[in-house]
């Protein structure tokens, strides 16, 4: 197995790492709040229309009709032979706007009224419900993981793991804020997968720290944690890299819906690998030192 020729000191430079993470998170979320996050139809409400084209047509041709009608929409193929088109607008189209758009589609692609397979309006209240449920899902996952880690390890490991988990979620949101990527249902699914993936990677490092605490009692805590991280470093990096390599073809070759799911996975897995190495264990070190100082103070 590939190994680094030198060992890295993560505890020594932990404050610099904290600052870098804070700058990225604050910068990304701040950019998103100032410019506005790019919420898709699932969050803002809008119109979803599905056409049976009878054949595969170019998405650019459909976008040309949308442009003529001054409609902004996501367009993607559907059906076994890509013979259907699904449109998702972030604006609610009234009857007049829909009728004109339908007529232009019929004329351009030689269709009739039966070609409209489905048309529905999605209200903004649905988006608000999705946001609330997404927050609830992350909180429930975090609490369950905290309980599990406290039982298996100790409370300091549990708190450190939740900090790393929160870091990954905020990093993911910051990425979407920086690059103005559309946020839809697949984002929530990807985020929840990242939460589980990240905590698993963190537990691997914590498990090695716990083992070394038994067999390296003479070492300073700083040296012991650095040793533990370096022992699991290659495993953590290779696991994340191989997972991302599998996801990249999905992002390149598949449609918009799969891309919306693959993108948060790649960003989240990268953030998860980073946090399990450079955030969780250093934070555990800070907690240990803090509780040690409090114990000494009480003893006095």
C-alpha positions as semicolon CSV with decimal commas, in nm:
position;residue;x (nm);y (nm);z (nm)
1;X;0,000;0,000;0,000
2;X;0,112;0,355;-0,074
3;X;0,252;0,538;0,229
4;X;0,378;0,892;0,290
5;X;0,750;0,911;0,363
6;X;0,700;1,169;0,637
7;X;0,449;1,223;0,912
8;X;0,240;1,539;0,918
9;X;0,172;1,750;1,226
10;X;-0,198;1,837;1,228
11;X;-0,225;1,940;1,593
12;X;0,053;2,198;1,562
13;X;-0,121;2,380;1,276
14;X;-0,479;2,321;1,390
15;X;-0,555;2,691;1,448
16;X;-0,454;2,775;1,091
17;X;-0,679;2,490;0,969
18;X;-0,969;2,624;1,179
19;X;-0,923;2,972;1,030
20;X;-0,914;2,841;0,671
21;X;-1,237;2,648;0,729
22;X;-1,409;2,946;0,891
23;X;-1,305;3,178;0,605
24;X;-1,440;2,935;0,343
25;X;-1,767;2,873;0,532
26;X;-1,836;3,239;0,615
27;X;-1,731;3,352;0,266
28;X;-1,948;3,094;0,088
29;X;-2,259;3,130;0,302
30;X;-2,219;3,508;0,307
31;X;-2,197;3,514;-0,074
32;X;-2,507;3,297;-0,095
33;X;-2,702;3,519;0,143
34;X;-2,601;3,842;-0,032
35;X;-2,653;3,719;-0,388
36;X;-2,925;3,472;-0,296
37;X;-2,895;3,095;-0,307
38;X;-3,000;2,937;-0,635
39;X;-3,304;2,742;-0,512
40;X;-3,467;2,524;-0,777
41;X;-3,832;2,450;-0,836
42;X;-3,844;2,202;-0,545
43;X;-3,780;2,488;-0,302
44;X;-3,919;2,799;-0,472
45;X;-4,223;2,649;-0,639
46;X;-4,288;2,680;-1,010
47;X;-4,418;2,478;-1,302
48;X;-4,331;2,126;-1,413
49;X;-4,430;2,018;-1,765
50;X;-4,361;1,685;-1,935
51;X;-4,396;1,636;-2,313
52;X;-4,404;1,311;-2,509
53;X;-4,209;1,415;-2,818
54;X;-4,240;1,079;-2,997
55;X;-3,867;1,093;-3,073
56;X;-3,547;1,225;-2,922
57;X;-3,508;1,598;-2,977
58;X;-3,218;1,827;-2,896
59;X;-3,245;2,006;-2,562
60;X;-3,106;2,322;-2,725
61;X;-3,405;2,329;-2,963
62;X;-3,644;2,318;-2,667
63;X;-3,445;2,591;-2,491
64;X;-3,482;2,807;-2,802
65;X;-3,863;2,786;-2,771
66;X;-3,837;2,868;-2,401
67;X;-3,620;3,170;-2,481
68;X;-3,877;3,299;-2,731
69;X;-4,138;3,282;-2,456
70;X;-3,901;3,441;-2,201
71;X;-3,921;3,135;-1,976
72;X;-3,627;3,014;-1,768
73;X;-3,636;2,640;-1,707
74;X;-3,426;2,331;-1,651
75;X;-3,468;2,089;-1,942
76;X;-3,388;1,719;-1,942
77;X;-3,470;1,403;-2,132
78;X;-3,693;1,129;-1,991
79;X;-3,834;0,797;-2,109
80;X;-3,655;0,480;-2,215
81;X;-3,552;0,623;-2,553
82;X;-3,517;0,985;-2,438
83;X;-3,839;1,053;-2,629
84;X;-3,982;1,272;-2,354
85;X;-3,886;1,617;-2,230
86;X;-3,931;1,743;-1,873
87;X;-3,928;2,117;-1,806
88;X;-3,897;2,271;-1,460
89;X;-3,944;2,647;-1,428
90;X;-3,884;2,849;-1,113
91;X;-4,172;3,076;-1,209
92;X;-4,538;2,986;-1,192
93;X;-4,680;3,010;-1,545
94;X;-5,038;3,135;-1,571
95;X;-5,287;2,993;-1,823
96;X;-5,203;3,247;-2,093
97;X;-4,829;3,188;-2,069
98;X;-4,870;2,809;-2,071
99;X;-5,111;2,818;-2,367
100;X;-4,874;3,029;-2,578
101;X;-4,579;2,806;-2,487
102;X;-4,775;2,492;-2,573
103;X;-4,873;2,632;-2,912
104;X;-4,512;2,718;-2,993
105;X;-4,400;2,368;-2,890
106;X;-4,675;2,207;-3,104
107;X;-4,574;2,416;-3,404
108;X;-4,196;2,374;-3,367
109;X;-4,195;1,998;-3,309
110;X;-4,512;1,900;-3,498
111;X;-4,701;1,786;-3,188
112;X;-5,063;1,786;-3,074
113;X;-5,236;1,845;-2,741
114;X;-5,198;1,481;-2,637
115;X;-4,820;1,531;-2,622
116;X;-4,853;1,706;-2,283
117;X;-4,814;1,410;-2,049
118;X;-4,816;1,605;-1,725
119;X;-4,834;1,967;-1,611
120;X;-4,839;2,076;-1,251
121;X;-4,787;2,385;-1,040
122;X;-4,571;2,352;-0,730
123;X;-4,643;2,605;-0,456
124;X;-4,366;2,772;-0,249
125;X;-4,510;2,617;0,069
126;X;-4,375;2,281;-0,049
127;X;-4,026;2,431;-0,062
128;X;-4,055;2,565;0,293
129;X;-4,161;2,220;0,412
130;X;-3,861;2,063;0,237
131;X;-3,622;2,307;0,405
132;X;-3,765;2,232;0,749
133;X;-3,756;1,857;0,690
134;X;-3,397;1,876;0,565
135;X;-3,289;2,055;0,885
136;X;-3,482;1,804;1,097
137;X;-3,323;1,510;0,915
138;X;-2,970;1,642;0,973
139;X;-3,043;1,716;1,341
140;X;-3,192;1,369;1,400
141;X;-2,893;1,206;1,228
142;X;-2,652;1,417;1,435
143;X;-2,822;1,330;1,767
144;X;-2,829;0,956;1,686
145;X;-2,463;0,960;1,588
146;X;-2,371;1,156;1,900
147;X;-2,543;0,897;2,121
148;X;-2,373;0,611;1,935
149;X;-2,024;0,763;1,961
150;X;-2,066;0,853;2,329
151;X;-2,163;0,491;2,403
152;X;-1,883;0,345;2,193
153;X;-1,611;0,597;2,282
154;X;-1,664;0,893;2,516
155;X;-1,841;1,231;2,510
156;X;-1,535;1,423;2,384
157;X;-1,518;1,204;2,075
158;X;-1,891;1,254;2,028
159;X;-1,876;1,634;2,044
160;X;-1,574;1,643;1,811
161;X;-1,752;1,423;1,557
162;X;-2,061;1,650;1,559
163;X;-1,838;1,955;1,504
164;X;-1,681;1,778;1,204
165;X;-2,026;1,681;1,074
166;X;-2,150;2,040;1,108
167;X;-1,835;2,155;0,930
168;X;-1,910;1,928;0,632
169;X;-2,272;2,044;0,601
170;X;-2,170;2,411;0,620
171;X;-1,889;2,354;0,368
172;X;-2,141;2,201;0,129
173;X;-2,379;2,496;0,171
174;X;-2,086;2,737;0,126
175;X;-1,991;2,567;-0,201
176;X;-2,343;2,617;-0,334
177;X;-2,326;2,979;-0,219
178;X;-1,993;3,047;-0,392
179;X;-2,079;2,884;-0,727
180;X;-2,456;2,958;-0,736
181;X;-2,540;2,592;-0,807
182;X;-2,909;2,501;-0,821
183;X;-3,043;2,349;-0,496
184;X;-3,315;2,085;-0,541
185;X;-3,431;1,757;-0,381
186;X;-3,115;1,564;-0,486
187;X;-2,912;1,811;-0,278
188;X;-3,089;1,697;0,040
189;X;-3,038;1,328;-0,044
190;X;-2,671;1,389;-0,121
191;X;-2,624;1,586;0,201
192;X;-2,767;1,306;0,416
193;X;-2,542;1,049;0,246
194;X;-2,241;1,275;0,307
195;X;-2,333;1,299;0,677
196;X;-2,320;0,920;0,710
197;X;-2,005;0,887;0,498
198;X;-1,821;1,159;0,690
199;X;-1,899;1,018;1,034
200;X;-1,777;0,674;0,925
201;X;-1,442;0,820;0,817
202;X;-1,413;1,011;1,144
203;X;-1,483;0,700;1,353
204;X;-1,194;0,517;1,182
205;X;-0,951;0,784;1,303
206;X;-1,107;0,795;1,651
207;X;-1,082;0,417;1,679
208;X;-0,708;0,436;1,613
209;X;-0,670;0,714;1,873
210;X;-0,853;0,501;2,129
211;X;-0,627;0,202;2,058
212;X;-0,312;0,414;2,083
213;X;-0,431;0,562;2,412
214;X;-0,400;0,210;2,555
215;X;-0,058;0,123;2,407
216;X;0,119;0,461;2,385
217;X;0,054;0,598;2,733
218;X;0,400;0,753;2,757
219;X;0,350;0,968;2,450
220;X;0,214;1,320;2,476
221;X;-0,148;1,352;2,361
222;X;-0,042;1,579;2,073
223;X;0,209;1,324;1,945
224;X;-0,035;1,036;1,994
225;X;-0,313;1,203;1,793
226;X;-0,075;1,304;1,513
227;X;0,053;0,945;1,504
228;X;-0,302;0,809;1,486
229;X;-0,403;1,045;1,204
230;X;-0,092;0,957;1,003
231;X;-0,155;0,585;1,052
232;X;-0,502;0,618;0,899
233;X;-0,422;0,899;0,654
234;X;-0,366;0,685;0,345
235;X;-0,674;0,476;0,416
236;X;-0,893;0,788;0,456
237;X;-0,761;0,956;0,141
238;X;-0,776;0,645;-0,079
239;X;-1,131;0,563;0,031
240;X;-1,248;0,915;-0,054
241;X;-1,056;0,935;-0,383
242;X;-1,183;0,599;-0,511
243;X;-1,541;0,694;-0,420
244;X;-1,512;1,026;-0,605
245;X;-1,360;0,851;-0,909
246;X;-1,673;0,636;-0,931
247;X;-1,902;0,940;-0,906
248;X;-1,722;1,151;-1,170
249;X;-1,850;0,945;-1,469
250;X;-2,206;0,981;-1,331
251;X;-2,163;1,356;-1,320
252;X;-2,018;1,378;-1,672
253;X;-2,234;1,127;-1,859
254;X;-2,576;1,139;-1,690
255;X;-2,859;1,389;-1,698
256;X;-2,921;1,698;-1,488
257;X;-3,105;1,511;-1,211
258;X;-2,814;1,270;-1,155
259;X;-2,568;1,560;-1,172
260;X;-2,762;1,743;-0,901
261;X;-2,720;1,432;-0,686
262;X;-2,356;1,358;-0,777
263;X;-2,225;1,711;-0,718
264;X;-2,305;1,736;-0,344
265;X;-2,166;1,385;-0,300
266;X;-1,828;1,480;-0,450
267;X;-1,805;1,808;-0,258
268;X;-1,928;1,651;0,067
269;X;-1,694;1,351;0,047
270;X;-1,400;1,587;-0,009
271;X;-1,505;1,801;0,289
272;X;-1,564;1,485;0,496
273;X;-1,216;1,350;0,428
274;X;-1,069;1,687;0,519
275;X;-1,269;1,721;0,842
276;X;-1,203;1,366;0,964
277;X;-0,830;1,431;0,930
278;X;-0,787;1,798;1,012
279;X;-1,094;1,905;1,216
280;X;-1,237;1,622;1,428
281;X;-0,917;1,493;1,592
282;X;-0,763;1,838;1,658
283;X;-1,094;1,947;1,812
284;X;-1,087;1,637;2,032
285;X;-0,736;1,745;2,140
286;X;-0,861;2,093;2,232
287;X;-1,152;1,945;2,430
288;X;-0,917;1,710;2,616
289;X;-0,682;1,994;2,708
290;X;-0,973;2,212;2,817
291;X;-1,122;1,947;3,046
292;X;-0,775;1,869;3,181
293;X;-0,725;2,232;3,279
294;X;-1,068;2,243;3,446
295;X;-0,987;1,928;3,644
296;X;-0,660;2,073;3,766
297;X;-0,832;2,397;3,861
298;X;-1,098;2,211;4,062
299;X;-0,828;2,004;4,230
300;X;-0,659;2,316;4,349
